[in-house]
CSV table of C-alpha atoms and ligand atoms in Angstrom, one decimal:
chain,number,residue,atom,x,y,z
A,1,UNK,CA,-27.5,13.0,-10.4
A,2,UNK,CA,-25.1,12.1,-13.9
A,3,UNK,CA,-21.7,14.1,-13.9
A,4,UNK,CA,-20.9,15.5,-16.8
A,5,UNK,CA,-17.8,14.6,-18.3
A,6,UNK,CA,-15.8,17.1,-20.8
A,7,UNK,CA,-14.2,14.2,-22.2
A,8,UNK,CA,-12.0,11.3,-21.6
A,9,UNK,CA,-8.1,10.4,-20.7
A,10,UNK,CA,-5.9,12.0,-21.8
A,11,UNK,CA,-7.3,15.4,-21.6
A,12,UNK,CA,-9.1,14.5,-18.3
A,13,UNK,CA,-6.8,14.0,-15.7
A,14,UNK,CA,-8.5,14.2,-11.6
A,15,UNK,CA,-4.3,14.4,-10.7
A,16,UNK,CA,-4.1,18.3,-11.8
A,17,UNK,CA,-5.9,19.3,-9.4
A,18,UNK,CA,-4.6,17.8,-6.9
A,19,UNK,CA,-1.2,18.8,-7.9
A,20,UNK,CA,-0.9,22.4,-5.7
A,21,UNK,CA,-1.8,21.8,-2.2
A,22,UNK,CA,-4.2,25.8,-2.3
A,23,UNK,CA,-5.3,23.7,-5.3
A,24,UNK,CA,-5.9,20.7,-3.1
A,25,UNK,CA,-7.5,23.3,-0.3
A,26,UNK,CA,-9.6,25.3,-2.1
A,27,UNK,CA,-11.4,21.1,-4.4
A,28,UNK,CA,-12.1,20.1,-0.7
A,29,UNK,CA,-15.8,19.3,-0.5
A,30,UNK,CA,-16.2,19.1,3.5
A,31,UNK,CA,-14.3,20.3,6.4
A,32,UNK,CA,-13.7,19.2,9.8
A,33,UNK,CA,-14.1,21.9,12.4
A,34,UNK,CA,-12.9,21.8,16.0
A,35,UNK,CA,-16.1,24.1,16.7
A,36,UNK,CA,-18.5,20.3,15.5
A,37,UNK,CA,-16.5,18.6,18.7
A,38,UNK,CA,-18.4,17.5,21.6
A,39,UNK,CA,-16.0,16.1,24.6
A,40,UNK,CA,-18.1,14.1,26.7
A,41,UNK,CA,-16.7,14.6,30.7
A,42,UNK,CA,-18.2,11.8,33.5
A,43,UNK,CA,-18.3,13.2,36.7
A,44,UNK,CA,-18.5,11.6,40.3
A,45,UNK,CA,-19.0,13.0,43.9
A,46,UNK,CA,-15.6,13.7,45.6
A,47,UNK,CA,-12.9,15.7,45.9
A,48,UNK,CA,-9.4,15.8,44.2
A,49,UNK,CA,-10.3,12.1,42.2
A,50,UNK,CA,-9.4,11.8,38.8
A,51,UNK,CA,-9.3,7.9,38.1
A,52,UNK,CA,-7.8,6.9,34.6
A,53,UNK,CA,-10.2,4.8,33.2
A,54,UNK,CA,-9.0,1.7,33.0
A,55,UNK,CA,-10.4,0.3,29.2
A,56,UNK,CA,-10.6,4.1,27.8
A,57,UNK,CA,-6.7,5.8,27.8
A,58,UNK,CA,-6.5,9.5,28.2
A,59,UNK,CA,-9.5,9.0,29.9
A,60,UNK,CA,-11.2,10.0,33.8
A,61,UNK,CA,-13.6,10.4,36.2
A,62,UNK,CA,-13.8,13.2,37.9
A,63,UNK,CA,-14.5,14.7,40.6
A,64,UNK,CA,-16.1,17.4,40.2
A,65,UNK,CA,-13.2,20.1,41.5
A,66,UNK,CA,-10.8,18.3,39.5
A,67,UNK,CA,-13.1,18.5,35.9
A,68,UNK,CA,-13.4,22.8,36.6
A,69,UNK,CA,-9.0,22.1,36.9
A,70,UNK,CA,-9.2,20.1,33.7
A,71,UNK,CA,-12.1,22.6,31.6
A,72,UNK,CA,-9.9,25.7,33.2
A,73,UNK,CA,-7.3,23.4,30.5
A,74,UNK,CA,-8.8,23.0,28.5
A,75,UNK,CA,-9.0,24.7,25.3
A,76,UNK,CA,-12.1,26.5,25.2
A,77,UNK,CA,-12.0,28.6,22.5
A,78,UNK,CA,-12.0,25.8,19.7
A,79,UNK,CA,-13.5,23.4,22.0
A,80,UNK,CA,-17.0,24.7,23.1
A,81,UNK,CA,-18.6,22.3,24.7
A,82,UNK,CA,-18.7,18.9,26.4
A,83,UNK,CA,-21.1,16.7,26.9
A,84,UNK,CA,-22.4,15.3,31.1
A,85,UNK,CA,-22.4,11.4,32.4
A,86,UNK,CA,-22.9,11.2,36.2
A,87,UNK,CA,-21.0,8.6,38.4
A,88,UNK,CA,-23.7,8.2,41.2
A,89,UNK,CA,-22.6,6.6,44.8
A,90,UNK,CA,-25.8,4.9,44.8
A,91,UNK,CA,-28.2,2.7,43.1
A,92,UNK,CA,-31.6,1.7,43.7
A,93,UNK,CA,-34.6,-0.5,42.2
A,94,UNK,CA,-36.5,2.8,40.1
A,95,UNK,CA,-32.7,5.1,38.8
A,96,UNK,CA,-34.3,8.2,41.9
A,97,UNK,CA,-30.7,8.9,42.3
A,98,UNK,CA,-30.5,10.5,38.8
A,99,UNK,CA,-33.4,12.8,39.6
A,100,UNK,CA,-31.8,15.0,42.1
A,101,UNK,CA,-31.6,18.8,42.8
A,102,UNK,CA,-27.5,17.9,44.6
A,103,UNK,CA,-26.9,14.9,42.7
A,104,UNK,CA,-23.6,14.8,41.0
A,105,UNK,CA,-24.4,16.4,37.5
A,106,UNK,CA,-26.9,18.1,38.9
A,107,UNK,CA,-24.0,19.9,41.0
A,108,UNK,CA,-21.2,19.5,38.9
A,109,UNK,CA,-23.6,21.6,35.8
A,110,UNK,CA,-23.6,24.4,38.4
A,111,UNK,CA,-20.5,24.8,39.4
A,112,UNK,CA,-19.5,24.6,36.1
A,113,UNK,CA,-21.8,27.1,35.0
A,114,UNK,CA,-20.4,29.0,38.1
A,115,UNK,CA,-16.8,29.1,36.6
A,116,UNK,CA,-17.3,28.9,33.2
A,117,UNK,CA,-20.2,31.0,32.0
A,118,UNK,CA,-19.2,30.3,28.0
A,119,UNK,CA,-19.0,27.5,27.6
A,120,UNK,CA,-21.8,25.0,25.8
A,121,UNK,CA,-23.2,21.7,28.9
A,122,UNK,CA,-24.4,19.1,27.4
A,123,UNK,CA,-25.6,16.7,29.8
A,124,UNK,CA,-26.6,12.7,29.0
A,125,UNK,CA,-30.7,11.3,30.6
A,126,UNK,CA,-30.2,8.5,31.1
A,127,UNK,CA,-31.3,5.7,34.8
A,128,UNK,CA,-28.5,3.1,33.3
A,129,UNK,CA,-25.8,4.8,36.2
A,130,UNK,CA,-28.1,5.3,38.7
A,131,UNK,CA,-30.3,1.5,38.7
A,132,UNK,CA,-28.6,-1.2,40.5
A,133,UNK,CA,-29.5,-3.4,38.1
A,134,UNK,CA,-28.2,-0.4,35.3
A,135,UNK,CA,-31.1,-0.9,32.9
A,136,UNK,CA,-32.5,2.4,31.0
A,137,UNK,CA,-35.2,2.4,32.4
A,138,UNK,CA,-37.2,1.0,35.2
A,139,UNK,CA,-37.8,-2.5,36.2
A,140,UNK,CA,-41.2,-4.4,36.5
A,141,UNK,CA,-41.3,-7.3,38.5
A,142,UNK,CA,-41.2,-9.9,35.8
A,143,UNK,CA,-37.8,-8.7,34.8
A,144,UNK,CA,-39.3,-6.6,31.7
A,145,UNK,CA,-38.8,-2.6,30.8
A,146,UNK,CA,-41.1,-0.4,32.3
A,147,UNK,CA,-41.2,1.8,29.3
A,148,UNK,CA,-44.5,4.3,30.5
A,149,UNK,CA,-42.8,4.5,34.3
A,150,UNK,CA,-39.7,4.9,33.3
A,151,UNK,CA,-40.6,8.3,30.6
A,152,UNK,CA,-41.2,10.7,34.4
A,153,UNK,CA,-38.2,10.1,36.2
A,154,UNK,CA,-36.6,10.8,33.4
A,155,UNK,CA,-38.6,13.8,32.5
A,156,UNK,CA,-37.6,14.6,35.6
A,157,UNK,CA,-34.1,14.4,35.6
A,158,UNK,CA,-34.0,16.5,32.4
A,159,UNK,CA,-36.1,19.2,34.0
A,160,UNK,CA,-33.5,18.6,37.0
A,161,UNK,CA,-30.5,19.5,35.2
A,162,UNK,CA,-32.3,22.2,32.8
A,163,UNK,CA,-32.6,23.8,37.0
A,164,UNK,CA,-29.0,23.4,37.1
A,165,UNK,CA,-28.1,26.4,34.1
A,166,UNK,CA,-27.8,22.7,31.5
A,167,UNK,CA,-27.5,24.3,27.7
A,168,UNK,CA,-29.2,20.9,26.4
A,169,UNK,CA,-30.7,17.9,27.4
A,170,UNK,CA,-29.7,14.2,25.7
A,171,UNK,CA,-31.9,11.5,26.5
A,172,UNK,CA,-30.0,8.6,25.5
A,173,UNK,CA,-32.9,5.8,27.6
A,174,UNK,CA,-34.3,4.2,24.5
A,175,UNK,CA,-37.6,4.7,26.0
A,176,UNK,CA,-40.6,5.0,23.5
A,177,UNK,CA,-42.0,8.1,24.1
A,178,UNK,CA,-39.5,10.3,26.0
A,179,UNK,CA,-38.2,13.4,24.1
A,180,UNK,CA,-42.4,14.2,23.8
A,181,UNK,CA,-43.0,13.9,28.1
A,182,UNK,CA,-39.2,15.5,28.8
A,183,UNK,CA,-40.2,18.8,25.8
A,184,UNK,CA,-43.2,19.0,27.9
A,185,UNK,CA,-41.5,19.1,31.2
A,186,UNK,CA,-39.3,21.3,30.3
A,187,UNK,CA,-42.3,23.5,28.7
A,188,UNK,CA,-43.7,23.3,32.2
A,189,UNK,CA,-41.3,24.5,34.1
A,190,UNK,CA,-40.0,27.2,31.2
A,191,UNK,CA,-37.7,25.2,30.4
A,192,UNK,CA,-38.6,25.6,26.3
A,193,UNK,CA,-36.1,26.8,24.9
A,194,UNK,CA,-34.3,24.2,26.1
A,195,UNK,CA,-32.9,22.4,23.1
A,196,UNK,CA,-33.0,17.8,23.4
A,197,UNK,CA,-30.3,16.1,21.7
A,198,UNK,CA,-32.0,12.8,21.5
A,199,UNK,CA,-30.0,9.7,20.9
A,200,UNK,CA,-32.1,8.5,18.0
A,201,UNK,CA,-31.4,5.4,15.9
A,202,UNK,CA,-28.9,4.3,19.2
A,203,UNK,CA,-27.8,0.4,18.5
A,204,UNK,CA,-27.9,-2.3,21.0
A,205,UNK,CA,-23.8,-1.9,20.1
A,206,UNK,CA,-21.1,-3.8,21.7
A,207,UNK,CA,-18.1,-0.4,20.8
A,208,UNK,CA,-20.1,0.9,23.7
A,209,UNK,CA,-17.9,-1.9,26.4
A,210,UNK,CA,-15.4,0.7,28.1
A,211,UNK,CA,-18.0,3.4,28.5
A,212,UNK,CA,-19.6,1.0,30.4
A,213,UNK,CA,-16.0,0.0,32.7
A,214,UNK,CA,-16.3,4.1,32.7
A,215,UNK,CA,-19.8,4.4,34.1
A,216,UNK,CA,-20.3,0.6,35.8
A,217,UNK,CA,-23.0,0.8,33.7
A,218,UNK,CA,-23.0,-3.2,33.0
A,219,UNK,CA,-27.0,-4.5,32.4
A,220,UNK,CA,-27.7,-7.7,34.6
A,221,UNK,CA,-26.1,-8.0,37.2
A,222,UNK,CA,-29.4,-8.6,38.6
A,223,UNK,CA,-30.9,-12.4,37.8
A,224,UNK,CA,-34.4,-11.5,36.9
A,225,UNK,CA,-33.2,-8.8,34.4
A,226,UNK,CA,-32.4,-9.0,31.0
A,227,UNK,CA,-28.7,-9.4,30.6
A,228,UNK,CA,-28.4,-7.2,27.8
A,229,UNK,CA,-30.5,-3.7,26.2
A,230,UNK,CA,-31.7,-6.1,22.7
A,231,UNK,CA,-35.1,-4.8,23.8
A,232,UNK,CA,-34.8,-1.0,24.2
A,233,UNK,CA,-32.0,-0.8,22.0
A,234,UNK,CA,-32.1,-1.4,17.9
A,235,UNK,CA,-30.5,-4.1,15.7
A,236,UNK,CA,-27.5,-3.6,14.6
A,237,UNK,CA,-29.0,-5.0,11.2
A,238,UNK,CA,-32.2,-2.0,10.7
A,239,UNK,CA,-31.3,-0.2,8.8
A,240,UNK,CA,-35.7,1.2,8.0
A,241,UNK,CA,-35.7,1.3,11.8
A,242,UNK,CA,-33.5,3.5,12.2
A,243,UNK,CA,-35.2,6.1,9.9
A,244,UNK,CA,-39.0,5.4,12.3
A,245,UNK,CA,-37.2,6.4,15.2
A,246,UNK,CA,-35.8,9.2,14.0
A,247,UNK,CA,-38.5,10.2,12.6
A,248,UNK,CA,-40.3,9.8,15.5
A,249,UNK,CA,-38.3,11.7,17.3
A,250,UNK,CA,-38.7,14.8,15.3
A,251,UNK,CA,-42.1,14.8,15.8
A,252,UNK,CA,-42.5,14.2,19.5
A,253,UNK,CA,-40.0,17.0,19.4
A,254,UNK,CA,-36.3,16.2,19.8
A,255,UNK,CA,-34.1,19.6,18.2
A,256,UNK,CA,-30.8,18.1,17.2
A,257,UNK,CA,-30.9,13.4,15.9
A,258,UNK,CA,-28.0,11.6,16.7
A,259,UNK,CA,-26.8,8.9,15.3
A,260,UNK,CA,-24.7,6.1,17.5
A,261,UNK,CA,-22.3,4.3,17.4
A,262,UNK,CA,-20.6,6.4,13.8
A,263,UNK,CA,-17.8,4.6,12.4
A,264,UNK,CA,-20.0,1.1,11.8
A,265,UNK,CA,-23.6,2.9,10.9
A,266,UNK,CA,-22.4,6.0,8.2
A,267,UNK,CA,-25.0,4.5,6.2
A,268,UNK,CA,-27.6,5.5,8.6
A,269,UNK,CA,-25.8,8.9,9.3
A,270,UNK,CA,-26.4,9.6,4.6
A,271,UNK,CA,-29.5,7.9,4.8
A,272,UNK,CA,-30.6,10.5,7.3
A,273,UNK,CA,-29.4,13.2,6.0
A,274,UNK,CA,-31.1,13.2,3.2
A,275,UNK,CA,-34.3,12.6,4.5
A,276,UNK,CA,-34.5,14.5,7.9
A,277,UNK,CA,-33.7,18.0,7.1
A,278,UNK,CA,-32.5,19.1,10.7
A,279,UNK,CA,-29.6,19.1,12.3
A,280,UNK,CA,-27.3,15.1,13.2
A,281,UNK,CA,-25.2,14.0,15.2
A,282,UNK,CA,-22.2,11.6,15.3
A,283,UNK,CA,-21.6,9.8,18.8
A,284,UNK,CA,-18.3,8.8,18.1
A,285,UNK,CA,-18.4,6.0,21.1
A,286,UNK,CA,-16.4,4.6,24.0
A,287,UNK,CA,-15.1,0.9,21.7
A,288,UNK,CA,-14.4,3.5,18.4
A,289,UNK,CA,-12.4,5.8,20.8
A,290,UNK,CA,-10.7,2.6,22.3
A,291,UNK,CA,-9.6,0.6,19.5
A,292,UNK,CA,-7.2,3.4,18.2
A,293,UNK,CA,-5.5,3.9,21.4
A,294,UNK,CA,-4.3,1.0,21.3
A,295,UNK,CA,-3.9,0.2,18.4
A,296,UNK,CA,-1.5,4.6,18.3
A,297,UNK,CA,-0.4,1.9,22.0
A,298,UNK,CA,0.8,-0.4,19.9
A,299,UNK,CA,1.9,1.4,17.4
A,300,UNK,CA,-0.2,0.4,14.4
A,301,UNK,CA,-0.9,3.6,13.8
A,302,UNK,CA,-1.4,7.5,14.0
A,303,UNK,CA,-4.1,8.8,15.6
A,304,UNK,CA,-3.6,12.2,14.7
A,305,UNK,CA,-3.8,11.1,11.6
A,306,UNK,CA,-6.5,8.6,11.2
A,307,UNK,CA,-9.7,10.0,14.0
A,308,UNK,CA,-9.3,13.6,11.7
A,309,UNK,CA,-9.6,11.0,9.3
A,310,UNK,CA,-12.6,9.0,11.0
A,311,UNK,CA,-14.6,12.7,12.2
A,312,UNK,CA,-14.2,13.3,8.2
A,313,UNK,CA,-16.0,10.6,7.1
A,314,UNK,CA,-18.7,12.0,9.4
A,315,UNK,CA,-19.1,15.1,8.2
A,316,UNK,CA,-19.1,13.6,5.1
A,317,UNK,CA,-22.0,11.8,6.0
A,318,UNK,CA,-24.2,15.1,7.1
A,319,UNK,CA,-22.9,14.2,10.5
A,320,UNK,CA,-22.8,18.4,11.9
A,321,UNK,CA,-22.8,17.9,15.6
A,322,UNK,CA,-19.3,15.5,16.7
A,323,UNK,CA,-19.4,13.9,19.9
A,324,UNK,CA,-16.0,11.9,20.0
A,325,UNK,CA,-13.6,11.6,23.2
A,326,UNK,CA,-10.6,12.7,21.1
A,327,UNK,CA,-11.6,16.2,21.1
A,328,UNK,CA,-9.8,17.8,23.7
A,329,UNK,CA,-6.8,15.7,22.2
A,330,UNK,CA,-7.2,16.6,18.8
A,331,UNK,CA,-7.4,21.0,20.2
A,332,UNK,CA,-3.5,20.4,20.2
A,333,UNK,CA,-3.4,18.9,17.5
A,334,UNK,CA,-1.5,20.4,14.4
A,335,UNK,CA,-3.4,18.5,10.9
A,336,UNK,CA,-4.4,19.5,7.3
A,337,UNK,CA,-7.8,18.1,8.0
A,338,UNK,CA,-8.4,20.1,11.5
A,339,UNK,CA,-9.4,23.7,10.5
A,340,UNK,CA,-9.5,26.1,13.7
A,341,UNK,CA,-12.5,28.2,12.6
B,1,PBG,C1,-26.6,5.5,29.6
B,1,PBG,C2,-25.7,5.3,28.1
B,1,PBG,C3,-24.2,5.1,27.1
B,1,PBG,C4,-23.9,5.3,27.4
B,1,PBG,C5,-23.7,7.1,26.1
B,1,PBG,N1,-25.2,6.8,27.0
B,1,PBG,C6,-24.2,3.5,27.0
B,1,PBG,C7,-25.1,2.2,26.7
B,1,PBG,O1,-25.9,2.9,26.1
B,1,PBG,O2,-24.5,1.4,27.2
B,1,PBG,C8,-22.4,4.5,25.3
B,1,PBG,C9,-21.3,6.0,25.4
B,1,PBG,C10,-20.0,5.6,24.5
B,1,PBG,O3,-19.9,4.3,24.5
B,1,PBG,O4,-19.3,6.4,24.4
B,1,PBG,N2,-27.9,4.5,28.0
């Protein structure tokens, strides 16, 4: 679109619309609302546990009981959705624990929905925390990831989350065909109303480091297994491929598609928002969180100012749903850039 200008300086003065604070608000093009934020939480089995996560200052691994206490304190009138990650006791070759009815995620979802029925509970659907090799799918004897065998496990996991009361499932494994497999199984089990938010364009990113520390999900803990996720997560150099991934997930039945990480992939968000007409999510990942926390601790940056600025860039790029570890804290920040409505 070409802008027709009404003239030039001195007739045109851009600063006129920036002089008065109300004027600035009136012409503000995008807004960041607390209601778009999703707060991630890590849960593990046990009682009374609230373990600080080393690489993510201010974040904890909770047992179900302490998470309930934490959610009691969460300003749920502002932060109304959470995303759960499970850290199981046992890991095995196929990640069988991911779909157990009594698994830590399933149990925690049940408890949360009993206590806080209005809280919107999303669950991450993946195998990496449940496999002893740390990969997001089942391994073949030759060390390759068995895509199609993994689909069954992922679909069962999604159904077990829905049965426990999850309001939305979010597959993060990057196996081909998983959205279709999950939609099919959800529908067969009468969960036609449960939306899928797919991690559609998920990059093989080093920004996930702190998360893997938190969840104990580093790949390649075994000799014959790949040491990275590059055979299923995307090459950071590619954007055309991301659009194809997103398109395929939409065709398979995704309701919301996600780009992850966010800050280093704003071009992908932008392009996706122009091409596709379903809601876009941006996952501001653990590394983005920890970078800001480190700078905050050193006194180099003020997190209360830079975080809203970072998140607004995602909104500007076209994201609607924002997943950020800052969500809980942000509810108490007073900022011109954050709206409570
Ligand atoms: C599991 C999963 C990961 C993240 C979300 N789901 C880690 C990974 O793919 O290794 C990363 C989240 C973050 O860094 O905040 N597949």
